[in-house]
PDB file of C-alpha atoms and ligand atoms in Angstrom:
ATOM      1  CA  MET A  15      -2.081  -0.834  -0.152  1.00 89.00           C
ATOM      2  CA  LYS A  16       1.485  -0.612   0.963  1.00 94.00           C
ATOM      3  CA  ILE A  17       3.834   2.133  -0.192  1.00 96.00           C
ATOM      4  CA  LEU A  18       7.573   2.548   0.330  1.00 97.00           C
ATOM      5  CA  VAL A  19       8.868   6.127   0.550  1.00 98.00           C
ATOM      6  CA  VAL A  20      12.610   6.538  -0.096  1.00 98.00           C
ATOM      7  CA  GLU A  21      13.584  10.147   0.589  1.00 97.00           C
ATOM      8  CA  ASP A  22      16.514  11.559   2.564  1.00 97.00           C
ATOM      9  CA  GLU A  23      14.939  14.921   3.398  1.00 95.00           C
ATOM     10  CA  VAL A  24      13.449  13.767   6.671  1.00 96.00           C
ATOM     11  CA  GLN A  25      10.760  16.441   6.808  1.00 95.00           C
ATOM     12  CA  LEU A  26       9.557  15.693   3.300  1.00 95.00           C
ATOM     13  CA  ALA A  27       9.711  11.932   3.869  1.00 96.00           C
ATOM     14  CA  ASP A  28       7.667  12.210   7.047  1.00 96.00           C
ATOM     15  CA  ALA A  29       5.163  14.577   5.429  1.00 95.00           C
ATOM     16  CA  LEU A  30       4.701  12.139   2.531  1.00 96.00           C
ATOM     17  CA  SER A  31       4.240   9.272   4.922  1.00 96.00           C
ATOM     18  CA  GLU A  32       1.694  11.261   6.942  1.00 95.00           C
ATOM     19  CA  ILE A  33      -0.337  12.225   3.846  1.00 95.00           C
ATOM     20  CA  LEU A  34      -0.372   8.644   2.591  1.00 95.00           C
ATOM     21  CA  LYS A  35      -1.345   7.221   5.972  1.00 93.00           C
ATOM     22  CA  ARG A  36      -4.216   9.689   6.226  1.00 92.00           C
ATOM     23  CA  ASN A  37      -5.360   8.298   2.887  1.00 92.00           C
ATOM     24  CA  MET A  38      -5.408   4.696   4.140  1.00 90.00           C
ATOM     25  CA  TYR A  39      -2.091   3.517   2.774  1.00 93.00           C
ATOM     26  CA  SER A  40       0.322   1.682   4.981  1.00 92.00           C
ATOM     27  CA  VAL A  41       3.759   3.207   4.610  1.00 95.00           C
ATOM     28  CA  ASP A  42       7.382   2.296   5.238  1.00 95.00           C
ATOM     29  CA  THR A  43      10.027   5.000   5.027  1.00 97.00           C
ATOM     30  CA  ALA A  44      13.718   4.725   4.179  1.00 97.00           C
ATOM     31  CA  TYR A  45      15.993   7.770   4.554  1.00 97.00           C
ATOM     32  CA  ASN A  46      18.919   6.552   2.455  1.00 98.00           C
ATOM     33  CA  GLY A  47      19.544   4.560  -0.695  1.00 97.00           C
ATOM     34  CA  ILE A  48      20.883   1.401   0.936  1.00 97.00           C
ATOM     35  CA  ASP A  49      17.890   0.936   3.249  1.00 97.00           C
ATOM     36  CA  GLY A  50      15.620   1.914   0.379  1.00 98.00           C
ATOM     37  CA  LEU A  51      16.990  -0.837  -1.845  1.00 97.00           C
ATOM     38  CA  ASP A  52      16.856  -3.386   0.992  1.00 97.00           C
ATOM     39  CA  ASN A  53      13.191  -2.628   1.592  1.00 96.00           C
ATOM     40  CA  ALA A  54      12.272  -2.453  -2.081  1.00 97.00           C
ATOM     41  CA  LEU A  55      13.899  -5.834  -2.820  1.00 96.00           C
ATOM     42  CA  THR A  56      11.360  -7.546  -0.564  1.00 93.00           C
ATOM     43  CA  GLY A  57       8.792  -7.009  -3.323  1.00 91.00           C
ATOM     44  CA  VAL A  58       5.931  -6.553  -0.835  1.00 91.00           C
ATOM     45  CA  TYR A  59       5.046  -3.019  -1.901  1.00 94.00           C
ATOM     46  CA  ASP A  60       2.243  -1.909  -4.181  1.00 92.00           C
ATOM     47  CA  GLY A  61       4.224   1.195  -5.105  1.00 95.00           C
ATOM     48  CA  ILE A  62       7.499   2.975  -4.372  1.00 97.00           C
ATOM     49  CA  ILE A  63       8.035   6.732  -4.169  1.00 97.00           C
ATOM     50  CA  LEU A  64      11.714   7.140  -4.919  1.00 97.00           C
ATOM     51  CA  ASP A  65      13.838  10.263  -4.610  1.00 95.00           C
ATOM     52  CA  ILE A  66      16.775  10.485  -7.041  1.00 92.00           C
ATOM     53  CA  MET A  67      19.484  12.231  -5.022  1.00 91.00           C
ATOM     54  CA  LEU A  68      20.059   9.972  -2.036  1.00 95.00           C
ATOM     55  CA  PRO A  69      23.005   9.185   0.225  1.00 96.00           C
ATOM     56  CA  GLY A  70      24.384   5.644  -0.086  1.00 96.00           C
ATOM     57  CA  MET A  71      22.914   4.831  -3.472  1.00 96.00           C
ATOM     58  CA  ASN A  72      20.963   7.097  -5.793  1.00 94.00           C
ATOM     59  CA  GLY A  73      17.431   6.448  -6.951  1.00 94.00           C
ATOM     60  CA  ILE A  74      18.419   5.507 -10.486  1.00 93.00           C
ATOM     61  CA  GLU A  75      20.800   2.824  -9.191  1.00 95.00           C
ATOM     62  CA  ILE A  76      18.087   1.488  -6.893  1.00 96.00           C
ATOM     63  CA  LEU A  77      15.687   1.319  -9.814  1.00 95.00           C
ATOM     64  CA  LYS A  78      18.235  -0.482 -12.027  1.00 94.00           C
ATOM     65  CA  ASN A  79      18.867  -3.009  -9.268  1.00 95.00           C
ATOM     66  CA  LEU A  80      15.181  -3.652  -8.766  1.00 95.00           C
ATOM     67  CA  ARG A  81      14.444  -4.204 -12.410  1.00 93.00           C
ATOM     68  CA  LYS A  82      17.547  -6.398 -12.726  1.00 92.00           C
ATOM     69  CA  GLU A  83      16.135  -8.538  -9.905  1.00 93.00           C
ATOM     70  CA  LYS A  84      12.836  -8.727 -11.824  1.00 90.00           C
ATOM     71  CA  ILE A  85      10.944  -6.758  -9.197  1.00 92.00           C
ATOM     72  CA  SER A  86       8.271  -4.897 -11.084  1.00 89.00           C
ATOM     73  CA  THR A  87       6.806  -2.796  -8.258  1.00 93.00           C
ATOM     74  CA  PRO A  88       5.638   0.468  -9.843  1.00 94.00           C
ATOM     75  CA  VAL A  89       7.974   3.370  -9.118  1.00 95.00           C
ATOM     76  CA  LEU A  90       7.179   7.081  -8.924  1.00 95.00           C
ATOM     77  CA  LEU A  91      10.397   9.096  -9.114  1.00 93.00           C
ATOM     78  CA  LEU A  92      10.689  12.331  -7.178  1.00 92.00           C
ATOM     79  CA  THR A  93      12.828  14.793  -9.061  1.00 87.00           C
ATOM     80  CA  ALA A  94      14.018  18.344  -8.609  1.00 82.00           C
ATOM     81  CA  ARG A  95      13.323  20.727 -11.450  1.00 70.00           C
ATOM     82  CA  SER A  96      17.015  20.727 -12.396  1.00 72.00           C
ATOM     83  CA  GLU A  97      17.271  16.952 -12.772  1.00 73.00           C
ATOM     84  CA  VAL A  98      15.874  16.686 -16.322  1.00 74.00           C
ATOM     85  CA  GLU A  99      18.592  14.263 -17.402  1.00 78.00           C
ATOM     86  CA  ASP A 100      17.893  12.013 -14.431  1.00 78.00           C
ATOM     87  CA  LYS A 101      14.209  12.082 -15.185  1.00 77.00           C
ATOM     88  CA  ILE A 102      14.739  10.767 -18.721  1.00 80.00           C
ATOM     89  CA  ASN A 103      17.305   8.285 -17.497  1.00 81.00           C
ATOM     90  CA  GLY A 104      14.865   7.134 -14.802  1.00 81.00           C
ATOM     91  CA  LEU A 105      12.049   6.498 -17.229  1.00 83.00           C
ATOM     92  CA  ASP A 106      14.488   4.608 -19.468  1.00 83.00           C
ATOM     93  CA  CYS A 107      15.488   2.466 -16.487  1.00 84.00           C
ATOM     94  CA  GLY A 108      11.940   1.384 -15.749  1.00 86.00           C
ATOM     95  CA  ALA A 109      10.317   4.110 -13.646  1.00 91.00           C
ATOM     96  CA  ASP A 110       6.573   4.311 -14.211  1.00 89.00           C
ATOM     97  CA  ASP A 111       6.087   8.002 -13.586  1.00 90.00           C
ATOM     98  CA  TYR A 112       7.764  11.004 -12.038  1.00 89.00           C
ATOM     99  CA  LEU A 113       6.723  13.937  -9.932  1.00 91.00           C
ATOM    100  CA  THR A 114       8.654  17.193  -9.802  1.00 89.00           C
ATOM    101  CA  LYS A 115       9.301  18.771  -6.416  1.00 88.00           C
ATOM    102  CA  PRO A 116       7.655  20.853  -5.046  1.00 88.00           C
ATOM    103  CA  PHE A 117       4.225  19.325  -5.584  1.00 90.00           C
ATOM    104  CA  VAL A 118       0.777  19.669  -4.072  1.00 91.00           C
ATOM    105  CA  THR A 119      -0.881  16.901  -2.080  1.00 92.00           C
ATOM    106  CA  GLY A 120      -3.686  16.360  -4.582  1.00 91.00           C
ATOM    107  CA  GLU A 121      -1.250  15.715  -7.392  1.00 92.00           C
ATOM    108  CA  LEU A 122       0.796  13.311  -5.310  1.00 94.00           C
ATOM    109  CA  LEU A 123      -2.280  11.287  -4.370  1.00 93.00           C
ATOM    110  CA  ALA A 124      -3.534  11.206  -7.952  1.00 91.00           C
ATOM    111  CA  ARG A 125      -0.137   9.933  -9.142  1.00 92.00           C
ATOM    112  CA  VAL A 126      -0.005   7.274  -6.431  1.00 93.00           C
ATOM    113  CA  ARG A 127      -3.528   6.109  -7.309  1.00 90.00           C
ATOM    114  CA  ALA A 128      -2.579   5.880 -10.992  1.00 88.00           C
ATOM    115  CA  LEU A 129       0.643   4.095 -10.094  1.00 87.00           C
ATOM    116  CA  THR A 130      -1.029   1.418  -8.007  1.00 84.00           C
ATOM    117  CA  ARG A 131      -3.922   1.032 -10.441  1.00 76.00           C
ATOM    118  CA  ARG A 132      -1.530  -0.194 -13.105  1.00 53.00           C
ATOM    119  CA  ARG A 133      -1.208  -3.430 -11.189  1.00 49.00           C
ATOM    120  CA  GLY A 134      -4.729  -4.288 -12.298  1.00 44.00           C
ATOM    121  CA  GLU A 135      -6.541  -3.820  -9.012  1.00 46.00           C
ATOM    122  CA  VAL A 136     -10.282  -4.067  -9.395  1.00 49.00           C
ATOM    123  CA  MET A 137     -11.530  -0.669  -8.350  1.00 49.00           C
ATOM    124  CA  ASP A 138     -12.345   2.863  -9.127  1.00 58.00           C
ATOM    125  CA  ASP A 139     -10.408   5.267  -6.970  1.00 61.00           C
ATOM    126  CA  ASN A 140     -12.466   5.041  -3.828  1.00 72.00           C
ATOM    127  CA  LYS A 141     -14.503   1.873  -3.971  1.00 80.00           C
ATOM    128  CA  MET A 142     -13.886  -1.857  -4.130  1.00 86.00           C
ATOM    129  CA  SER A 143     -16.499  -4.517  -3.814  1.00 89.00           C
ATOM    130  CA  PHE A 144     -17.035  -8.230  -3.411  1.00 92.00           C
ATOM    131  CA  ASN A 145     -20.385  -9.986  -3.766  1.00 92.00           C
ATOM    132  CA  GLY A 146     -22.312  -6.780  -3.114  1.00 92.00           C
ATOM    133  CA  LEU A 147     -20.220  -5.734  -0.140  1.00 94.00           C
ATOM    134  CA  GLU A 148     -18.618  -2.381  -0.875  1.00 93.00           C
ATOM    135  CA  LEU A 149     -15.475  -1.065   0.773  1.00 93.00           C
ATOM    136  CA  ASN A 150     -15.566   2.715   0.656  1.00 90.00           C
ATOM    137  CA  LYS A 151     -12.328   4.594   1.162  1.00 86.00           C
ATOM    138  CA  ASN A 152     -13.805   8.072   1.643  1.00 84.00           C
ATOM    139  CA  LYS A 153     -16.094   6.892   4.384  1.00 87.00           C
ATOM    140  CA  CYS A 154     -13.658   4.279   5.717  1.00 91.00           C
ATOM    141  CA  SER A 155     -16.571   1.904   5.914  1.00 93.00           C
ATOM    142  CA  ILE A 156     -18.153  -1.230   4.506  1.00 95.00           C
ATOM    143  CA  ILE A 157     -21.582  -0.919   2.932  1.00 94.00           C
ATOM    144  CA  TYR A 158     -24.214  -3.495   1.994  1.00 94.00           C
ATOM    145  CA  GLN A 159     -27.587  -2.515   0.533  1.00 92.00           C
ATOM    146  CA  GLY A 160     -27.421   0.976   1.974  1.00 90.00           C
ATOM    147  CA  ASN A 161     -26.317  -0.068   5.464  1.00 92.00           C
ATOM    148  CA  ASP A 162     -22.862   1.077   6.341  1.00 92.00           C
ATOM    149  CA  ILE A 163     -20.559   0.595   9.254  1.00 95.00           C
ATOM    150  CA  LYS A 164     -17.286   2.372  10.021  1.00 93.00           C
ATOM    151  CA  LEU A 165     -13.983   0.542  10.122  1.00 93.00           C
ATOM    152  CA  SER A 166     -10.821   1.390  12.001  1.00 92.00           C
ATOM    153  CA  LEU A 167      -7.762   2.015   9.841  1.00 89.00           C
ATOM    154  CA  LYS A 168      -6.325  -1.490  10.402  1.00 91.00           C
ATOM    155  CA  GLU A 169      -9.697  -3.117   9.781  1.00 94.00           C
ATOM    156  CA  TYR A 170      -9.947  -1.135   6.550  1.00 94.00           C
ATOM    157  CA  GLN A 171      -6.482  -2.224   5.438  1.00 92.00           C
ATOM    158  CA  ILE A 172      -7.160  -5.895   6.185  1.00 94.00           C
ATOM    159  CA  MET A 173     -10.500  -5.730   4.369  1.00 95.00           C
ATOM    160  CA  GLU A 174      -8.820  -4.052   1.389  1.00 93.00           C
ATOM    161  CA  LEU A 175      -6.257  -6.841   1.214  1.00 92.00           C
ATOM    162  CA  LEU A 176      -8.974  -9.515   1.394  1.00 94.00           C
ATOM    163  CA  ILE A 177     -11.129  -7.880  -1.293  1.00 93.00           C
ATOM    164  CA  ALA A 178      -8.131  -7.425  -3.590  1.00 89.00           C
ATOM    165  CA  ASN A 179      -7.449 -11.182  -3.284  1.00 91.00           C
ATOM    166  CA  PRO A 180     -10.885 -12.768  -3.031  1.00 91.00           C
ATOM    167  CA  LYS A 181     -11.292 -16.531  -2.613  1.00 92.00           C
ATOM    168  CA  GLN A 182      -7.628 -16.962  -1.944  1.00 93.00           C
ATOM    169  CA  ILE A 183      -6.054 -17.929   1.327  1.00 94.00           C
ATOM    170  CA  LEU A 184      -4.022 -15.029   2.648  1.00 93.00           C
ATOM    171  CA  PRO A 185      -1.378 -16.314   5.037  1.00 93.00           C
ATOM    172  CA  LYS A 186      -1.137 -14.424   8.313  1.00 91.00           C
ATOM    173  CA  GLU A 187       2.523 -13.604   7.637  1.00 89.00           C
ATOM    174  CA  ARG A 188       1.532 -11.891   4.412  1.00 89.00           C
ATOM    175  CA  ILE A 189      -1.118  -9.817   6.202  1.00 91.00           C
ATOM    176  CA  ILE A 190       1.463  -8.741   8.771  1.00 89.00           C
ATOM    177  CA  GLU A 191       4.036  -7.893   6.085  1.00 86.00           C
ATOM    178  CA  LYS A 192       1.550  -5.849   4.121  1.00 86.00           C
ATOM    179  CA  ILE A 193      -0.083  -3.983   6.955  1.00 87.00           C
ATOM    180  CA  TRP A 194       2.362  -3.763   9.820  1.00 85.00           C
ATOM    181  CA  GLY A 195       5.700  -4.294   8.071  1.00 79.00           C
ATOM    182  CA  TYR A 196       8.570  -6.682   8.634  1.00 70.00           C
ATOM    183  CA  GLU A 197       9.923  -5.159  11.781  1.00 69.00           C
ATOM    184  CA  SER A 198       6.657  -5.053  13.639  1.00 74.00           C
ATOM    185  CA  ASP A 199       6.101  -7.089  16.765  1.00 79.00           C
ATOM    186  CA  VAL A 200       2.484  -7.808  15.912  1.00 82.00           C
ATOM    187  CA  GLU A 201       1.407 -11.259  17.044  1.00 82.00           C
ATOM    188  CA  TYR A 202      -0.897 -13.577  15.151  1.00 82.00           C
ATOM    189  CA  ASN A 203      -3.565 -13.157  17.805  1.00 84.00           C
ATOM    190  CA  ASN A 204      -3.663  -9.402  17.092  1.00 88.00           C
ATOM    191  CA  ILE A 205      -4.808 -10.263  13.577  1.00 91.00           C
ATOM    192  CA  GLU A 206      -7.357 -12.683  14.971  1.00 91.00           C
ATOM    193  CA  VAL A 207      -8.824  -9.838  17.011  1.00 91.00           C
ATOM    194  CA  TYR A 208      -9.148  -7.590  13.940  1.00 94.00           C
ATOM    195  CA  ILE A 209     -10.663 -10.434  11.937  1.00 95.00           C
ATOM    196  CA  SER A 210     -13.238 -11.056  14.637  1.00 94.00           C
ATOM    197  CA  PHE A 211     -14.156  -7.326  14.658  1.00 94.00           C
ATOM    198  CA  LEU A 212     -14.511  -7.441  10.881  1.00 96.00           C
ATOM    199  CA  ARG A 213     -16.701 -10.539  11.036  1.00 96.00           C
ATOM    200  CA  LYS A 214     -18.994  -8.835  13.538  1.00 95.00           C
ATOM    201  CA  LYS A 215     -19.253  -5.735  11.367  1.00 95.00           C
ATOM    202  CA  ILE A 216     -19.978  -7.818   8.248  1.00 96.00           C
ATOM    203  CA  SER A 217     -22.754  -9.601  10.106  1.00 94.00           C
ATOM    204  CA  VAL A 218     -24.190  -6.322  11.474  1.00 93.00           C
ATOM    205  CA  ILE A 219     -24.866  -5.144   7.903  1.00 94.00           C
ATOM    206  CA  SER A 220     -25.942  -8.687   6.846  1.00 94.00           C
ATOM    207  CA  ALA A 221     -23.544  -8.816   3.903  1.00 94.00           C
ATOM    208  CA  PRO A 222     -23.407 -12.235   2.172  1.00 94.00           C
ATOM    209  CA  VAL A 223     -19.663 -12.439   2.635  1.00 95.00           C
ATOM    210  CA  GLN A 224     -17.604 -14.523   5.000  1.00 96.00           C
ATOM    211  CA  ILE A 225     -14.044 -14.360   6.228  1.00 96.00           C
ATOM    212  CA  LYS A 226     -13.116 -18.011   6.510  1.00 96.00           C
ATOM    213  CA  THR A 227     -10.293 -19.340   8.615  1.00 95.00           C
ATOM    214  CA  ALA A 228      -7.808 -21.649   6.958  1.00 93.00           C
ATOM    215  CA  ARG A 229      -6.623 -23.324  10.117  1.00 91.00           C
ATOM    216  CA  GLY A 230      -2.967 -22.739  10.834  1.00 89.00           C
ATOM    217  CA  ILE A 231      -2.517 -20.687   7.669  1.00 93.00           C
ATOM    218  CA  GLY A 232      -4.627 -17.592   7.340  1.00 94.00           C
ATOM    219  CA  TYR A 233      -7.912 -16.270   5.995  1.00 96.00           C
ATOM    220  CA  SER A 234      -9.915 -16.095   2.825  1.00 95.00           C
ATOM    221  CA  LEU A 235     -12.858 -14.001   1.727  1.00 95.00           C
ATOM    222  CA  GLU A 236     -15.695 -16.162   0.452  1.00 95.00           C
TER     223      GLU A 236
HETATM  224 CA1  LIG B   6      17.298  13.895  -1.912  1.00 62.93          CA
END
C-alpha cells in the first residue's frame, strides 16, 4: 500500500512517514501544497494524509482540485483543534475522514487502515490470501499450511501488490511506481531479483501459487 503524506511541519511529516513505513506502507512525503498536489494528481496512492494549513496551496484547495480531476484516492485530513470550519468544509469537499492533531499512533494507523479498506481490498487488517497462501502483516511473512517464511520489506510490498491484483499482469513500471516511487532509480533487474527471491520462498513452503512472467511486460500471480 502506498500513502502520500502532505504536511509542512517537517518533524511531524517525517514521524508519520516513519510510523507508516514501520507498518509496511510505502510512503512519499510532500512538505508544501504545490508538491502535494503534484504527487496526488498521479493517482498512484492508496491513501493521502493531508494537512490543511500548508504553504503554497492549502489542503482544502488540494482536495477540491483532486476531486475536480476525478481522482478518488481516499483522503484523511489532519486538522488542528481550532480548525472546525475547515474540517466541515473538508468533508463537504470530498475528504473521507479527519484526524485532529495531536493524535496517538494507534489511532492514526486505525484510521489509515479504515481509509484504505474503503477501496474494497480483500483483507482483514493483517492478512491477505490467495489460493491458500497467506500474507501476514504482523509476521511479515507468507504462510502455507502452517509453514511460514519471513519476507523482507520490499518482498512483502511486492507480494501485497500481487495478491491485491491476482491473475492480472502487473507491469514493472507500476510495481516501481507503487513501491519505490517515481523518482527512484530502481532498475527493472532489481525487481527481477526480488521476484526470484519471492519465487524461492513460495517454493520453500510448497504453496500452490506461481508468479508468472509476462515477457517484456511484468508479472502475474496465478
Ligand atoms: Ca501545517
